[in-house]
Coordinates of C-alpha atoms in Angstrom, one line a residue:
M1 CA 0.0 0.0 0.0
G2 CA 1.6 3.2 -1.2
L3 CA 1.2 6.8 -0.3
T4 CA -2.2 7.0 -2.1
G5 CA -3.4 4.0 -0.1
V6 CA -2.3 5.6 3.2
L7 CA -4.1 8.8 2.2
D8 CA -7.2 6.9 1.4
V9 CA -7.2 5.2 4.8
A10 CA -6.9 8.6 6.5
I11 CA -9.6 10.1 4.2
G12 CA -11.9 7.1 4.9
L13 CA -11.4 7.3 8.7
I14 CA -11.8 11.1 8.8
F15 CA -14.9 10.8 6.6
I16 CA -16.5 8.3 9.0
Y17 CA -15.5 10.6 12.0
T18 CA -17.2 13.5 10.2
L19 CA -20.4 11.5 9.6
V20 CA -20.5 10.2 13.2
S21 CA -19.8 13.7 14.5
L22 CA -22.6 15.2 12.4
F23 CA -24.9 12.5 13.6
C24 CA -24.1 13.2 17.3
S25 CA -24.4 16.9 16.7
G26 CA -27.8 16.4 15.2
L27 CA -28.9 14.1 18.0
N28 CA -27.5 16.5 20.6
E29 CA -29.3 19.4 19.0
F30 CA -32.5 17.5 18.8
I31 CA -32.4 16.6 22.5
A32 CA -31.4 20.2 23.4
H33 CA -34.3 21.5 21.3
E34 CA -36.8 19.2 23.0
L35 CA -35.5 20.2 26.5
G36 CA -35.1 23.9 25.6
R37 CA -31.5 23.9 26.6
R38 CA -30.6 26.9 24.3
G39 CA -33.4 28.9 25.9
T40 CA -32.1 27.9 29.4
F41 CA -28.7 29.3 28.6
L42 CA -30.2 32.4 27.1
R43 CA -32.1 33.1 30.4
E44 CA -28.9 32.5 32.4
G45 CA -27.1 34.9 30.1
L46 CA -29.8 37.6 30.5
I47 CA -29.7 37.2 34.3
N48 CA -25.9 37.7 34.1
I49 CA -26.2 40.8 31.8
V50 CA -29.3 42.3 33.5
A51 CA -28.8 41.4 37.1
D52 CA -31.7 43.5 38.3
R53 CA -34.7 41.1 38.9
W54 CA -37.3 43.8 38.2
I55 CA -35.9 44.6 34.7
Y56 CA -35.1 40.9 33.9
L57 CA -38.6 39.7 34.6
R58 CA -40.1 42.4 32.5
M59 CA -37.5 41.9 29.8
I60 CA -38.6 38.3 29.1
N61 CA -42.2 39.5 29.0
H62 CA -41.7 42.7 27.0
P63 CA -43.9 42.8 23.9
L64 CA -40.8 42.9 21.6
V65 CA -39.3 39.8 23.2
S66 CA -42.6 37.9 23.8
S67 CA -43.2 37.8 20.0
L68 CA -40.1 35.5 19.8
Y69 CA -41.7 32.8 22.0
R70 CA -43.2 29.6 20.7
D71 CA -45.3 29.3 23.9
L72 CA -46.4 31.8 26.5
P73 CA -43.8 34.5 27.4
G74 CA -41.6 33.6 30.3
K75 CA -42.4 29.9 30.1
P76 CA -39.7 27.2 29.7
R77 CA -39.7 27.5 25.9
T78 CA -37.6 30.6 25.9
P79 CA -36.3 31.7 22.5
S80 CA -32.9 30.5 21.6
Y81 CA -31.6 34.0 20.9
I82 CA -32.8 37.6 21.2
P83 CA -31.5 39.9 18.4
A84 CA -29.5 42.8 19.7
P85 CA -31.8 45.6 18.3
I86 CA -34.8 44.0 20.1
F87 CA -32.8 43.7 23.3
V88 CA -31.7 47.3 23.2
S89 CA -35.1 48.7 22.5
A90 CA -36.7 46.6 25.2
L91 CA -34.0 47.5 27.8
L92 CA -34.2 51.2 27.2
D93 CA -38.0 51.1 27.4
L94 CA -37.8 49.3 30.8
I95 CA -35.1 51.7 32.1
V96 CA -37.3 54.7 31.2
L97 CA -40.4 53.0 32.6
R98 CA -38.6 52.2 35.9
A99 CA -37.3 55.7 36.2
A100 CA -40.8 57.1 35.7
Q101 CA -42.0 54.9 38.5
L102 CA -39.2 55.9 40.8
D103 CA -39.6 59.6 40.0
P104 CA -42.8 60.6 38.2
D105 CA -41.5 64.1 37.5
L106 CA -38.5 62.8 35.6
V107 CA -40.3 61.1 32.7
T108 CA -43.9 61.5 31.9
E109 CA -44.4 58.7 29.4
V110 CA -42.6 55.9 27.6
S111 CA -42.6 56.3 23.8
Q112 CA -40.5 55.4 20.8
S113 CA -39.5 59.0 20.5
Q114 CA -37.2 59.0 23.6
T115 CA -34.4 61.5 23.4
F116 CA -30.9 60.9 24.4
D117 CA -31.3 63.2 27.4
D118 CA -34.5 61.2 28.5
V119 CA -32.6 57.9 28.4
R120 CA -29.5 59.2 30.2
A121 CA -31.6 60.8 32.9
A122 CA -33.6 57.6 33.4
T123 CA -30.4 55.5 33.5
L124 CA -28.8 57.9 36.0
K125 CA -32.0 57.6 38.2
C126 CA -31.9 53.8 38.1
K127 CA -28.2 53.9 39.0
E128 CA -28.8 56.2 42.0
R129 CA -31.5 53.7 43.2
G130 CA -29.1 50.8 43.1
Y131 CA -29.9 49.2 39.7
S132 CA -26.7 47.6 38.4
V133 CA -27.8 48.0 34.8
G134 CA -27.4 51.7 35.3
D135 CA -23.7 51.2 36.2
A136 CA -23.2 49.3 33.0
I137 CA -25.3 51.5 30.6
L138 CA -24.2 55.0 31.8
P139 CA -20.6 54.8 30.5
L140 CA -21.9 53.5 27.1
L141 CA -24.3 56.5 26.9
D142 CA -21.6 58.9 27.8
A143 CA -19.3 57.5 25.2
A144 CA -22.0 58.2 22.6
Q145 CA -21.6 62.0 23.3
G146 CA -25.3 62.8 22.9
N147 CA -26.1 60.6 19.9
L148 CA -28.8 58.1 20.7
D149 CA -28.1 56.0 17.6
V150 CA -24.5 55.6 18.6
A151 CA -25.6 54.8 22.2
R152 CA -27.8 52.0 20.9
K153 CA -24.9 50.6 19.0
N154 CA -22.7 50.7 22.1
I155 CA -25.4 48.9 24.1
A156 CA -25.9 46.3 21.3
G157 CA -22.1 45.6 21.4
W158 CA -22.2 45.2 25.2
Y159 CA -25.1 42.8 24.8
E160 CA -23.5 40.8 22.0
S161 CA -20.2 40.4 24.0
G162 CA -22.4 39.0 26.8
M163 CA -24.0 36.6 24.4
E164 CA -20.6 35.4 23.2
R165 CA -19.9 34.3 26.8
V166 CA -23.3 32.5 26.7
S167 CA -22.2 30.8 23.4
G168 CA -19.0 29.7 25.1
W169 CA -21.0 28.2 28.0
Y170 CA -23.2 26.3 25.5
K171 CA -20.2 25.0 23.6
K172 CA -18.6 23.6 26.7
Y173 CA -21.9 22.0 27.6
T174 CA -22.2 20.6 24.1
R175 CA -18.7 19.2 24.1
R176 CA -19.2 17.3 27.3
H177 CA -22.4 15.8 26.0
L178 CA -20.8 15.0 22.6
L179 CA -18.1 13.0 24.4
A180 CA -20.7 10.9 26.2
M181 CA -22.9 10.7 23.1
G182 CA -19.9 9.7 20.9
L183 CA -19.0 6.9 23.2
L184 CA -22.6 5.7 23.2
V185 CA -23.0 5.9 19.4
A186 CA -19.6 4.2 19.0
V187 CA -20.8 1.2 21.0
L188 CA -24.3 1.1 19.7
F189 CA -23.2 1.3 16.1
N190 CA -20.0 -0.6 16.7
V191 CA -17.8 2.2 15.2
D192 CA -14.4 1.0 16.3
T193 CA -11.5 3.1 15.2
L194 CA -8.9 0.4 15.3
T195 CA -11.0 -2.1 13.4
L196 CA -11.8 0.6 10.8
V197 CA -8.2 1.3 10.2
T198 CA -7.4 -2.4 9.9
E199 CA -10.2 -3.1 7.4
L200 CA -9.5 0.0 5.3
S201 CA -5.8 -1.0 5.1
K202 CA -6.8 -4.4 3.7
S203 CA -9.6 -3.4 1.3
A204 CA -8.6 -1.3 -1.7
E205 CA -12.2 -1.3 -2.9
L206 CA -13.5 0.0 0.4
R207 CA -10.8 2.7 0.5
K208 CA -11.7 3.8 -3.0
S209 CA -15.5 3.9 -2.2
L210 CA -15.0 6.1 0.9
A211 CA -12.5 8.3 -0.8
E212 CA -14.8 9.0 -3.7
A213 CA -17.7 9.7 -1.4
A214 CA -15.5 12.0 0.7
S215 CA -14.3 13.9 -2.5
Q216 CA -17.9 14.4 -3.6
A217 CA -18.9 15.6 -0.1
V218 CA -16.0 18.1 -0.1
D219 CA -16.9 19.4 -3.6
T220 CA -20.7 19.8 -2.9
K221 CA -20.5 20.3 0.8
R222 CA -23.4 17.9 1.0
F223 CA -23.8 14.2 1.7
N224 CA -27.0 12.3 0.9
G225 CA -28.6 15.7 0.2
V226 CA -27.7 17.0 3.7
P227 CA -25.4 20.0 4.3
M228 CA -22.1 19.0 5.8
E229 CA -22.4 21.5 8.6
P230 CA -23.5 21.0 12.3
A231 CA -27.2 21.2 12.9
D232 CA -27.0 24.2 15.3
A233 CA -30.5 25.5 16.0
D234 CA -32.0 24.2 12.8
I235 CA -34.0 21.2 14.1
K236 CA -35.0 20.1 10.5
N237 CA -31.3 20.0 9.6
A238 CA -30.6 18.0 12.8
Q239 CA -33.3 15.4 11.8
D240 CA -31.8 15.2 8.3
H241 CA -28.3 14.4 9.7
L242 CA -29.8 11.6 11.8
K243 CA -31.4 10.0 8.7
S244 CA -28.3 10.6 6.5
F245 CA -26.0 8.9 9.0
A246 CA -28.3 5.9 9.4
A247 CA -28.5 5.4 5.6
A248 CA -24.8 5.8 5.2
M249 CA -23.9 3.3 7.9
T250 CA -26.3 0.7 6.4
E251 CA -24.9 1.3 2.9
Y252 CA -21.2 1.1 3.9
E253 CA -21.8 -1.9 6.1
K254 CA -23.1 -3.7 3.0
Q255 CA -19.9 -2.7 1.3
G256 CA -17.8 -4.4 4.0
L257 CA -17.2 -1.5 6.4
P258 CA -16.9 -3.0 9.9
V259 CA -19.6 -0.9 11.6
G260 CA -22.9 -1.9 13.1
F261 CA -24.0 -5.3 14.2
S262 CA -25.0 -7.4 11.1
C263 CA -26.6 -10.0 13.5
L264 CA -29.2 -7.3 14.3
G265 CA -29.9 -6.3 10.7
L266 CA -33.4 -6.0 9.3
E267 CA -33.0 -9.2 7.2
T268 CA -31.9 -11.2 10.2
A269 CA -34.7 -9.8 12.3
S270 CA -37.4 -10.6 9.7
S271 CA -36.2 -14.2 9.2
D272 CA -35.7 -14.9 12.9
G273 CA -38.6 -15.8 15.2
R274 CA -36.8 -15.2 18.4
P275 CA -37.8 -12.4 20.9
F276 CA -35.9 -9.2 20.2
F277 CA -34.1 -9.1 23.5
S278 CA -33.0 -12.6 23.0
M279 CA -31.5 -11.6 19.6
I280 CA -29.7 -8.7 21.3
K281 CA -28.2 -11.0 23.8
D282 CA -27.1 -13.5 21.2
C283 CA -25.7 -10.8 19.0
W284 CA -23.7 -9.3 21.9
D285 CA -22.3 -12.8 22.8
Q286 CA -21.3 -13.2 19.1
T287 CA -19.5 -9.9 19.1
R288 CA -17.7 -10.8 22.3
R289 CA -16.6 -14.1 20.8
E290 CA -15.4 -12.4 17.7
A291 CA -13.4 -10.0 19.9
S292 CA -12.1 -12.8 22.1
G293 CA -8.5 -12.0 23.0
Y294 CA -8.9 -8.5 21.6
W295 CA -11.6 -7.2 23.8
F296 CA -9.4 -4.5 25.3
L297 CA -8.6 -3.3 21.7
K298 CA -12.3 -3.2 20.9
I299 CA -13.1 -1.0 23.9
L300 CA -10.1 1.2 23.1
G301 CA -11.4 1.5 19.5
W302 CA -14.8 2.7 20.8
I303 CA -13.1 5.2 23.2
L304 CA -11.0 6.6 20.4
T305 CA -14.1 7.1 18.3
G306 CA -15.9 8.8 21.3
F307 CA -13.0 11.3 21.8
A308 CA -12.8 12.0 18.1
V309 CA -16.5 12.9 18.0
S310 CA -16.1 15.2 21.0
I311 CA -13.7 17.4 18.9
G312 CA -16.7 18.3 16.7
A313 CA -17.8 17.9 13.0
P314 CA -16.3 21.3 11.8
F315 CA -12.8 20.2 12.8
W316 CA -13.1 16.9 10.9
F317 CA -14.8 18.3 7.8
D318 CA -12.0 21.0 7.6
L319 CA -9.4 18.3 7.9
L320 CA -11.2 16.2 5.3
N321 CA -11.0 19.1 2.9
K322 CA -7.3 19.4 3.4
F323 CA -6.6 15.7 2.9
V324 CA -8.8 15.4 -0.2
D325 CA -7.2 18.5 -1.7
F326 CA -3.7 17.0 -0.9
R327 CA -4.7 13.8 -2.6
G328 CA -5.6 15.8 -5.7
A329 CA -9.2 14.8 -5.8
G330 CA -10.7 17.8 -4.0
K331 CA -12.1 21.1 -5.2
K332 CA -11.4 22.1 -8.7
P333 CA -10.0 25.5 -9.5
E334 CA -12.4 28.1 -10.7
P335 CA -12.5 28.4 -14.5
V336 CA -10.7 31.4 -15.9
A337 CA -13.2 33.8 -17.5
K338 CA -12.6 34.3 -21.2
P339 CA -11.8 37.8 -22.3
A340 CA -14.8 39.6 -23.9

């Protein structure tokens, strides 16, 4: 096996890592969507940014924000994200409203035509009464030098920096769950890194099949009609990744890729009259016998797959691009336009 063969083994393994990572990303996003995890992190971020309970509670029920809810405002189904312009408008409305309650002579009404002086006076009043949001907003207003539009941009920047921290929290949460999910998927689908490398090293036909599929995925940035990007908040994309992965594993297992448990295949199940749990036990026993003497290596292969998945699909797809390009079967150069 020459250099091309070694590259094909690497491409095949990285391609499988990419597919498994996309599957786990889709599964994780589906679970997070059902549990409202992104909304939970948003609420924690808002509490961190707007520490004043009076303003926070009215923020999540503000008409501008409530329109983003799928369910009733303030209920567990919090939106995944609040755009910065909406946050700024809602926050300034609430600051002016609270200042009017604290000092009726200061501001007579809340309207969309607030002037810079109105907003600054209201913010100063909130600060004097111990509202921490006033300490955060007042320097941003002063930096705007009387221009309300600039002040809004300053506050939007402050909010987005806070949301970046929330995004960091969510990524850490996701990475921990991807590791656990990667280990689970590696075992359930029998995606053993060491066995994959061994089989790819032996089978030129399998290497070629995976390399061609990887090259096509790199060129089109799609696989089985599904974008080769993590699902993120697009739940439809997440479901598509799940279906794409299942179809890919079934197809490549037929081609000889050592993944899945063929003793639990649909054909076996349909021709076998035993109870399902009895089939699982027998299949597991068969797998153990096949791995007899190499059980430690089988577990190690699953663990390696789990850790690979925890790195994330973007890393593996980027690496796949580089390997495919290096092999010379990647993206074609853009055609040179003919002179008119």
